[in-house]
PDB file of C-alpha atoms in Angstrom:
ATOM      1  CA  GLY A 600     115.380  93.388 120.190  1.00 66.00           C
ATOM      2  CA  ALA A 601     112.075  91.839 119.309  1.00 84.00           C
ATOM      3  CA  VAL A 602     112.067  89.003 117.543  1.00 91.00           C
ATOM      4  CA  VAL A 603     109.433  87.772 114.844  1.00 94.00           C
ATOM      5  CA  SER A 604     109.045  83.951 114.057  1.00 96.00           C
ATOM      6  CA  GLN A 605     108.278  82.808 110.842  1.00 97.00           C
ATOM      7  CA  HIS A 606     106.530  78.562 109.362  1.00 97.00           C
ATOM      8  CA  PRO A 607     107.887  77.412 108.103  1.00 97.00           C
ATOM      9  CA  SER A 608     110.659  78.636 106.712  1.00 97.00           C
ATOM     10  CA  ARG A 609     110.459  76.630 103.276  1.00 97.00           C
ATOM     11  CA  VAL A 610     107.151  75.001 101.288  1.00 97.00           C
ATOM     12  CA  ILE A 611     106.602  73.222  97.537  1.00 97.00           C
ATOM     13  CA  CYS A 612     103.884  72.886  96.992  1.00 96.00           C
ATOM     14  CA  LYS A 613     101.619  71.487  93.655  1.00 96.00           C
ATOM     15  CA  SER A 614      99.913  73.917  91.926  1.00 97.00           C
ATOM     16  CA  GLY A 615      95.993  73.750  92.823  1.00 96.00           C
ATOM     17  CA  THR A 616      96.776  73.124  97.271  1.00 96.00           C
ATOM     18  CA  SER A 617      96.131  75.942  99.995  1.00 97.00           C
ATOM     19  CA  VAL A 618      99.693  77.321 101.586  1.00 97.00           C
ATOM     20  CA  LYS A 619      99.640  78.509 105.754  1.00 97.00           C
ATOM     21  CA  ILE A 620     102.179  80.843 106.388  1.00 98.00           C
ATOM     22  CA  GLU A 621     102.626  81.510 110.510  1.00 97.00           C
ATOM     23  CA  CYS A 622     103.880  84.981 111.778  1.00 96.00           C
ATOM     24  CA  ARG A 623     104.215  85.027 115.751  1.00 95.00           C
ATOM     25  CA  SER A 624     105.771  87.914 117.511  1.00 92.00           C
ATOM     26  CA  LEU A 625     107.793  86.464 120.072  1.00 93.00           C
ATOM     27  CA  ASP A 626     108.499  88.742 122.947  1.00 89.00           C
ATOM     28  CA  PHE A 627     106.649  91.216 122.580  1.00 86.00           C
ATOM     29  CA  GLN A 628     103.145  91.633 121.093  1.00 86.00           C
ATOM     30  CA  ALA A 629     101.965  93.496 118.035  1.00 85.00           C
ATOM     31  CA  THR A 630      98.820  95.063 117.305  1.00 81.00           C
ATOM     32  CA  THR A 631      99.337  95.491 113.893  1.00 87.00           C
ATOM     33  CA  MET A 632     101.069  93.631 111.594  1.00 92.00           C
ATOM     34  CA  PHE A 633     102.188  93.229 107.821  1.00 94.00           C
ATOM     35  CA  TRP A 634     102.386  90.750 105.316  1.00 96.00           C
ATOM     36  CA  TYR A 635     105.172  91.399 102.357  1.00 97.00           C
ATOM     37  CA  ARG A 636     106.055  89.846  99.234  1.00 96.00           C
ATOM     38  CA  GLN A 637     109.480  89.669  97.445  1.00 96.00           C
ATOM     39  CA  PHE A 638     109.798  88.247  93.847  1.00 95.00           C
ATOM     40  CA  PRO A 639     113.558  87.652  92.846  1.00 92.00           C
ATOM     41  CA  LYS A 640     115.683  90.790  93.045  1.00 89.00           C
ATOM     42  CA  GLN A 641     113.248  93.185  93.529  1.00 92.00           C
ATOM     43  CA  SER A 642     112.281  95.263  96.863  1.00 93.00           C
ATOM     44  CA  LEU A 643     109.734  93.750  99.584  1.00 94.00           C
ATOM     45  CA  MET A 644     106.337  94.799  98.295  1.00 95.00           C
ATOM     46  CA  LEU A 645     103.293  95.459 100.675  1.00 95.00           C
ATOM     47  CA  MET A 646     100.715  92.830 100.555  1.00 96.00           C
ATOM     48  CA  ALA A 647      98.223  94.144 103.539  1.00 95.00           C
ATOM     49  CA  THR A 648      98.565  95.532 106.627  1.00 92.00           C
ATOM     50  CA  SER A 649      95.939  93.681 109.735  1.00 90.00           C
ATOM     51  CA  ASN A 650      94.719  94.869 113.094  1.00 85.00           C
ATOM     52  CA  GLU A 651      94.136  92.127 115.301  1.00 81.00           C
ATOM     53  CA  GLY A 652      90.622  91.367 116.021  1.00 81.00           C
ATOM     54  CA  SER A 653      90.005  93.152 112.918  1.00 84.00           C
ATOM     55  CA  LYS A 654      89.459  92.187 109.126  1.00 87.00           C
ATOM     56  CA  ALA A 655      92.926  93.426 106.758  1.00 92.00           C
ATOM     57  CA  THR A 656      94.287  95.532 104.498  1.00 93.00           C
ATOM     58  CA  TYR A 657      95.297  94.936 101.192  1.00 95.00           C
ATOM     59  CA  GLU A 658      96.906  96.528  98.952  1.00 94.00           C
ATOM     60  CA  GLN A 659      95.840  97.894  95.898  1.00 94.00           C
ATOM     61  CA  GLY A 660      96.109  94.608  93.307  1.00 93.00           C
ATOM     62  CA  VAL A 661      96.135  91.874  95.952  1.00 95.00           C
ATOM     63  CA  GLU A 662      93.583  89.454  95.870  1.00 94.00           C
ATOM     64  CA  LYS A 663      91.558  89.594  99.269  1.00 92.00           C
ATOM     65  CA  ASP A 664      90.211  85.804  98.406  1.00 94.00           C
ATOM     66  CA  LYS A 665      93.431  84.510  97.335  1.00 96.00           C
ATOM     67  CA  PHE A 666      95.644  86.052  99.931  1.00 97.00           C
ATOM     68  CA  LEU A 667      93.072  85.128 103.503  1.00 96.00           C
ATOM     69  CA  ILE A 668      94.494  86.613 106.581  1.00 94.00           C
ATOM     70  CA  ASN A 669      93.577  85.729 110.027  1.00 90.00           C
ATOM     71  CA  HIS A 670      95.250  87.912 113.424  1.00 88.00           C
ATOM     72  CA  ALA A 671      93.579  86.834 115.829  1.00 83.00           C
ATOM     73  CA  SER A 672      95.661  87.104 118.795  1.00 89.00           C
ATOM     74  CA  LEU A 673      98.587  89.510 119.803  1.00 88.00           C
ATOM     75  CA  THR A 674     101.628  87.933 119.326  1.00 92.00           C
ATOM     76  CA  LEU A 675     100.219  85.618 116.264  1.00 93.00           C
ATOM     77  CA  SER A 676      98.898  86.381 111.987  1.00 94.00           C
ATOM     78  CA  THR A 677      98.405  83.313 109.451  1.00 95.00           C
ATOM     79  CA  LEU A 678      98.675  84.208 105.625  1.00 97.00           C
ATOM     80  CA  THR A 679      96.677  81.898 103.493  1.00 97.00           C
ATOM     81  CA  VAL A 680      97.310  81.548 100.137  1.00 97.00           C
ATOM     82  CA  THR A 681      94.314  79.542  98.688  1.00 96.00           C
ATOM     83  CA  SER A 682      95.072  77.801  95.117  1.00 96.00           C
ATOM     84  CA  ALA A 683      98.594  78.205  94.578  1.00 96.00           C
ATOM     85  CA  HIS A 684      99.526  78.777  91.408  1.00 96.00           C
ATOM     86  CA  PRO A 685     103.573  79.226  89.954  1.00 96.00           C
ATOM     87  CA  GLU A 686     103.354  82.573  89.963  1.00 96.00           C
ATOM     88  CA  ASP A 687     102.338  83.136  93.947  1.00 97.00           C
ATOM     89  CA  SER A 688     106.121  81.487  94.008  1.00 97.00           C
ATOM     90  CA  SER A 689     107.595  84.010  96.148  1.00 97.00           C
ATOM     91  CA  PHE A 690     109.341  85.449  99.426  1.00 97.00           C
ATOM     92  CA  TYR A 691     106.410  86.103 101.847  1.00 98.00           C
ATOM     93  CA  ILE A 692     107.432  88.167 105.235  1.00 98.00           C
ATOM     94  CA  CYS A 693     105.892  89.303 108.093  1.00 97.00           C
ATOM     95  CA  SER A 694     106.379  92.004 110.454  1.00 94.00           C
ATOM     96  CA  GLY A 695     104.696  93.492 113.413  1.00 91.00           C
ATOM     97  CA  THR A 696     105.512  96.514 114.841  1.00 84.00           C
ATOM     98  CA  SER A 697     106.491  97.232 118.758  1.00 72.00           C
ATOM     99  CA  ALA A 698     106.358 100.398 120.475  1.00 63.00           C
ATOM    100  CA  SER A 699     109.996 101.119 122.161  1.00 58.00           C
ATOM    101  CA  GLY A 700     112.388 104.135 122.594  1.00 48.00           C
ATOM    102  CA  GLY A 701     110.109 106.930 122.243  1.00 50.00           C
ATOM    103  CA  ALA A 702     109.074 105.404 118.465  1.00 54.00           C
ATOM    104  CA  ASP A 703     107.760 102.212 117.315  1.00 74.00           C
ATOM    105  CA  THR A 704     109.523 100.111 115.372  1.00 81.00           C
ATOM    106  CA  GLN A 705     108.813  97.261 113.106  1.00 87.00           C
ATOM    107  CA  TYR A 706     110.682  93.771 113.171  1.00 90.00           C
ATOM    108  CA  PHE A 707     110.267  91.764 110.430  1.00 94.00           C
ATOM    109  CA  GLY A 708     110.087  87.593 110.541  1.00 96.00           C
ATOM    110  CA  PRO A 709     112.806  85.457 108.881  1.00 97.00           C
ATOM    111  CA  GLY A 710     110.934  85.232 105.590  1.00 97.00           C
ATOM    112  CA  THR A 711     109.062  82.076 104.071  1.00 98.00           C
ATOM    113  CA  ARG A 712     109.820  80.695 100.722  1.00 97.00           C
ATOM    114  CA  LEU A 713     106.977  79.329  98.905  1.00 97.00           C
ATOM    115  CA  THR A 714     107.382  77.089  95.534  1.00 97.00           C
ATOM    116  CA  VAL A 715     104.214  75.902  93.453  1.00 97.00           C
ATOM    117  CA  LEU A 716     104.840  73.871  91.154  1.00 96.00           C
TER     118      LEU A 716
ATOM    119  CA  ASP B1482     106.795 108.239  94.309  1.00 48.00           C
ATOM    120  CA  ALA B1483     109.968 107.232  96.316  1.00 58.00           C
ATOM    121  CA  LYS B1484     110.023 109.105  98.931  1.00 88.00           C
ATOM    122  CA  THR B1485     114.109 108.595  99.640  1.00 95.00           C
ATOM    123  CA  THR B1486     116.541 108.603  96.917  1.00 95.00           C
ATOM    124  CA  GLN B1487     119.979 105.660  97.831  1.00 97.00           C
ATOM    125  CA  PRO B1488     122.808 105.035  95.538  1.00 98.00           C
ATOM    126  CA  THR B1489     122.053 101.470  93.743  1.00 97.00           C
ATOM    127  CA  SER B1490     125.399 100.347  95.115  1.00 97.00           C
ATOM    128  CA  MET B1491     128.362 100.278  96.986  1.00 97.00           C
ATOM    129  CA  ASP B1492     131.560  98.241  97.699  1.00 97.00           C
ATOM    130  CA  CYS B1493     133.240  99.091 101.330  1.00 96.00           C
ATOM    131  CA  ALA B1494     137.157  97.547 102.190  1.00 97.00           C
ATOM    132  CA  GLU B1495     137.159  95.291 105.399  1.00 97.00           C
ATOM    133  CA  GLY B1496     137.365  96.962 108.507  1.00 97.00           C
ATOM    134  CA  ARG B1497     136.906 100.038 107.701  1.00 97.00           C
ATOM    135  CA  ALA B1498     134.446 103.167 107.710  1.00 97.00           C
ATOM    136  CA  ALA B1499     130.886 102.360 105.707  1.00 98.00           C
ATOM    137  CA  ASN B1500     128.905 105.601 104.988  1.00 98.00           C
ATOM    138  CA  LEU B1501     125.803 105.119 103.321  1.00 98.00           C
ATOM    139  CA  PRO B1502     124.078 108.067 102.457  1.00 98.00           C
ATOM    140  CA  CYS B1503     120.433 109.020 101.733  1.00 98.00           C
ATOM    141  CA  ASN B1504     118.587 111.660 100.144  1.00 97.00           C
ATOM    142  CA  HIS B1505     114.939 112.493 102.050  1.00 96.00           C
ATOM    143  CA  SER B1506     114.234 115.663 100.824  1.00 95.00           C
ATOM    144  CA  THR B1507     110.663 115.839 101.287  1.00 93.00           C
ATOM    145  CA  ILE B1508     110.826 113.893 105.099  1.00 93.00           C
ATOM    146  CA  SER B1509     107.565 115.766 107.512  1.00 90.00           C
ATOM    147  CA  GLY B1510     107.773 116.882 110.295  1.00 88.00           C
ATOM    148  CA  ASN B1511     106.756 114.382 112.305  1.00 86.00           C
ATOM    149  CA  GLU B1512     108.229 111.435 109.912  1.00 90.00           C
ATOM    150  CA  TYR B1513     111.220 109.573 111.438  1.00 92.00           C
ATOM    151  CA  VAL B1514     113.862 108.034 109.365  1.00 94.00           C
ATOM    152  CA  TYR B1515     114.203 104.171 109.333  1.00 94.00           C
ATOM    153  CA  TRP B1516     117.242 101.997 108.436  1.00 96.00           C
ATOM    154  CA  TYR B1517     117.425  98.178 107.843  1.00 96.00           C
ATOM    155  CA  ARG B1518     119.127  95.768 105.937  1.00 97.00           C
ATOM    156  CA  GLN B1519     118.729  92.565 104.402  1.00 97.00           C
ATOM    157  CA  ILE B1520     121.125  89.879 103.914  1.00 95.00           C
ATOM    158  CA  HIS B1521     120.625  87.424 101.037  1.00 89.00           C
ATOM    159  CA  SER B1522     117.542  85.618 101.599  1.00 87.00           C
ATOM    160  CA  GLN B1523     116.891  86.223 105.057  1.00 94.00           C
ATOM    161  CA  GLY B1524     114.052  89.137 106.570  1.00 95.00           C
ATOM    162  CA  PRO B1525     115.223  92.931 107.035  1.00 96.00           C
ATOM    163  CA  GLN B1526     117.130  93.809 109.715  1.00 95.00           C
ATOM    164  CA  TYR B1527     116.328  96.805 112.238  1.00 93.00           C
ATOM    165  CA  ILE B1528     119.700  99.043 112.910  1.00 96.00           C
ATOM    166  CA  ILE B1529     118.281 102.196 114.289  1.00 95.00           C
ATOM    167  CA  HIS B1530     116.304 104.842 113.778  1.00 93.00           C
ATOM    168  CA  GLY B1531     116.448 108.667 114.191  1.00 93.00           C
ATOM    169  CA  LEU B1532     113.781 111.750 113.920  1.00 93.00           C
ATOM    170  CA  LYS B1533     116.307 115.107 113.967  1.00 92.00           C
ATOM    171  CA  ASN B1534     119.185 114.321 116.593  1.00 90.00           C
ATOM    172  CA  ASN B1535     121.890 111.676 115.151  1.00 95.00           C
ATOM    173  CA  GLU B1536     121.701 107.731 116.928  1.00 96.00           C
ATOM    174  CA  THR B1537     123.817 105.259 118.189  1.00 97.00           C
ATOM    175  CA  ASN B1538     123.771 101.693 119.011  1.00 95.00           C
ATOM    176  CA  GLU B1539     126.086  98.960 119.152  1.00 95.00           C
ATOM    177  CA  MET B1540     125.771  98.207 115.343  1.00 95.00           C
ATOM    178  CA  ALA B1541     125.544 101.656 113.872  1.00 97.00           C
ATOM    179  CA  SER B1542     125.345 105.804 114.026  1.00 98.00           C
ATOM    180  CA  LEU B1543     123.082 107.840 112.061  1.00 98.00           C
ATOM    181  CA  ILE B1544     123.508 111.480 111.191  1.00 98.00           C
ATOM    182  CA  ILE B1545     120.614 113.219 109.941  1.00 97.00           C
ATOM    183  CA  THR B1546     121.459 116.947 108.425  1.00 96.00           C
ATOM    184  CA  GLU B1547     120.161 120.048 110.696  1.00 95.00           C
ATOM    185  CA  ASP B1548     117.254 120.351 107.998  1.00 95.00           C
ATOM    186  CA  ARG B1549     116.786 117.056 108.105  1.00 96.00           C
ATOM    187  CA  LYS B1550     116.508 116.775 104.314  1.00 96.00           C
ATOM    188  CA  SER B1551     119.335 113.572 103.977  1.00 97.00           C
ATOM    189  CA  SER B1552     120.841 111.341 106.759  1.00 97.00           C
ATOM    190  CA  THR B1553     124.209 108.959 107.124  1.00 98.00           C
ATOM    191  CA  LEU B1554     124.016 105.842 108.265  1.00 98.00           C
ATOM    192  CA  ILE B1555     127.445 104.277 109.188  1.00 98.00           C
ATOM    193  CA  LEU B1556     128.932 101.390 109.940  1.00 98.00           C
ATOM    194  CA  PRO B1557     132.833 102.540 111.575  1.00 97.00           C
ATOM    195  CA  HIS B1558     133.876  98.844 111.040  1.00 95.00           C
ATOM    196  CA  ALA B1559     132.782  97.134 108.360  1.00 97.00           C
ATOM    197  CA  THR B1560     132.849  93.701 108.688  1.00 97.00           C
ATOM    198  CA  LEU B1561     132.370  91.191 105.151  1.00 97.00           C
ATOM    199  CA  ARG B1562     128.764  90.105 107.136  1.00 96.00           C
ATOM    200  CA  ASP B1563     127.923  93.343 106.887  1.00 97.00           C
ATOM    201  CA  THR B1564     127.395  92.535 102.863  1.00 97.00           C
ATOM    202  CA  ALA B1565     123.754  92.980 102.571  1.00 97.00           C
ATOM    203  CA  VAL B1566     121.061  94.894 100.497  1.00 97.00           C
ATOM    204  CA  TYR B1567     120.083  99.290 102.799  1.00 98.00           C
ATOM    205  CA  TYR B1568     116.946 100.365 102.804  1.00 97.00           C
ATOM    206  CA  CYS B1569     117.321 104.039 104.004  1.00 97.00           C
ATOM    207  CA  ILE B1570     112.916 105.228 105.286  1.00 95.00           C
ATOM    208  CA  VAL B1571     111.025 107.571 106.211  1.00 93.00           C
ATOM    209  CA  ARG B1572     107.829 106.864 108.476  1.00 88.00           C
ATOM    210  CA  PRO B1573     104.948 108.834 111.227  1.00 82.00           C
ATOM    211  CA  TYR B1574     105.322 107.476 114.405  1.00 73.00           C
ATOM    212  CA  SER B1575     102.738 104.928 114.454  1.00 69.00           C
ATOM    213  CA  THR B1576     102.406 101.846 114.562  1.00 58.00           C
ATOM    214  CA  HIS B1577     100.077 101.464 112.246  1.00 68.00           C
ATOM    215  CA  ASN B1578     101.802 102.682 109.193  1.00 74.00           C
ATOM    216  CA  ASP B1579     104.046 100.172 107.712  1.00 81.00           C
ATOM    217  CA  MET B1580     107.533 100.577 105.620  1.00 85.00           C
ATOM    218  CA  ARG B1581     107.719 101.001 101.848  1.00 88.00           C
ATOM    219  CA  PHE B1582     110.683  99.619 100.782  1.00 92.00           C
ATOM    220  CA  GLY B1583     112.453 100.609  98.136  1.00 91.00           C
ATOM    221  CA  ALA B1584     115.369  99.486  96.242  1.00 93.00           C
ATOM    222  CA  GLY B1585     118.069 100.619  98.362  1.00 96.00           C
ATOM    223  CA  THR B1586     121.741  99.752  98.648  1.00 97.00           C
ATOM    224  CA  ARG B1587     123.238  96.623  98.137  1.00 97.00           C
ATOM    225  CA  LEU B1588     126.983  96.934  99.628  1.00 98.00           C
ATOM    226  CA  THR B1589     129.571  94.735  99.264  1.00 98.00           C
ATOM    227  CA  VAL B1590     132.112  94.295 102.037  1.00 98.00           C
ATOM    228  CA  LYS B1591     135.628  93.228 100.341  1.00 97.00           C
ATOM    229  CA  PRO B1592     138.540  91.826 102.218  1.00 95.00           C
TER     230      PRO B1592
END
């Protein structure tokens, strides 16, 4: 299957700082990438949809000025959490879409655990 | 509005088949059934997908009823490493459509 990587795998930062998370599709080109977050004991919640070369589409309730998404190439998308606060502590997961077998499938990265002190 | 309904949790004995049901009674004609699983503190892992025919791969089998209103994921010989949360998702075929995750089924494989 297609492989998606994320970097870093975990990060601890101080309140008020910004954190950048990278998501790369290693062996396929992802025209669309998605960013999710997952709080403890909860399911994944979509944050935004990102198409290469265009502005991301954010889900209701997700602040676009706080969660900056850049999808500059077909293999790289970045999520920057600006002025992070403890309530932003979560598990952030990206995914990319690959067309295969007659229906496109989303492949997910391993996730980035963000802890804001 | 949930598009799928899954049991909250299930147990399975190691070495036995695990059968995970999913109801999707409002599925549309252009929607596929996808199954993913998430092992603790990892990203979701793709398992299998199908439209109307039964599907099998190296990980699992997917049985979809003729009316497409429900499906069953079968892990033929469950191992302890199959302990995870399993998500059944219905979604149209499109590169621009995201996966919407429900609560899933927490499968515990016991020795």
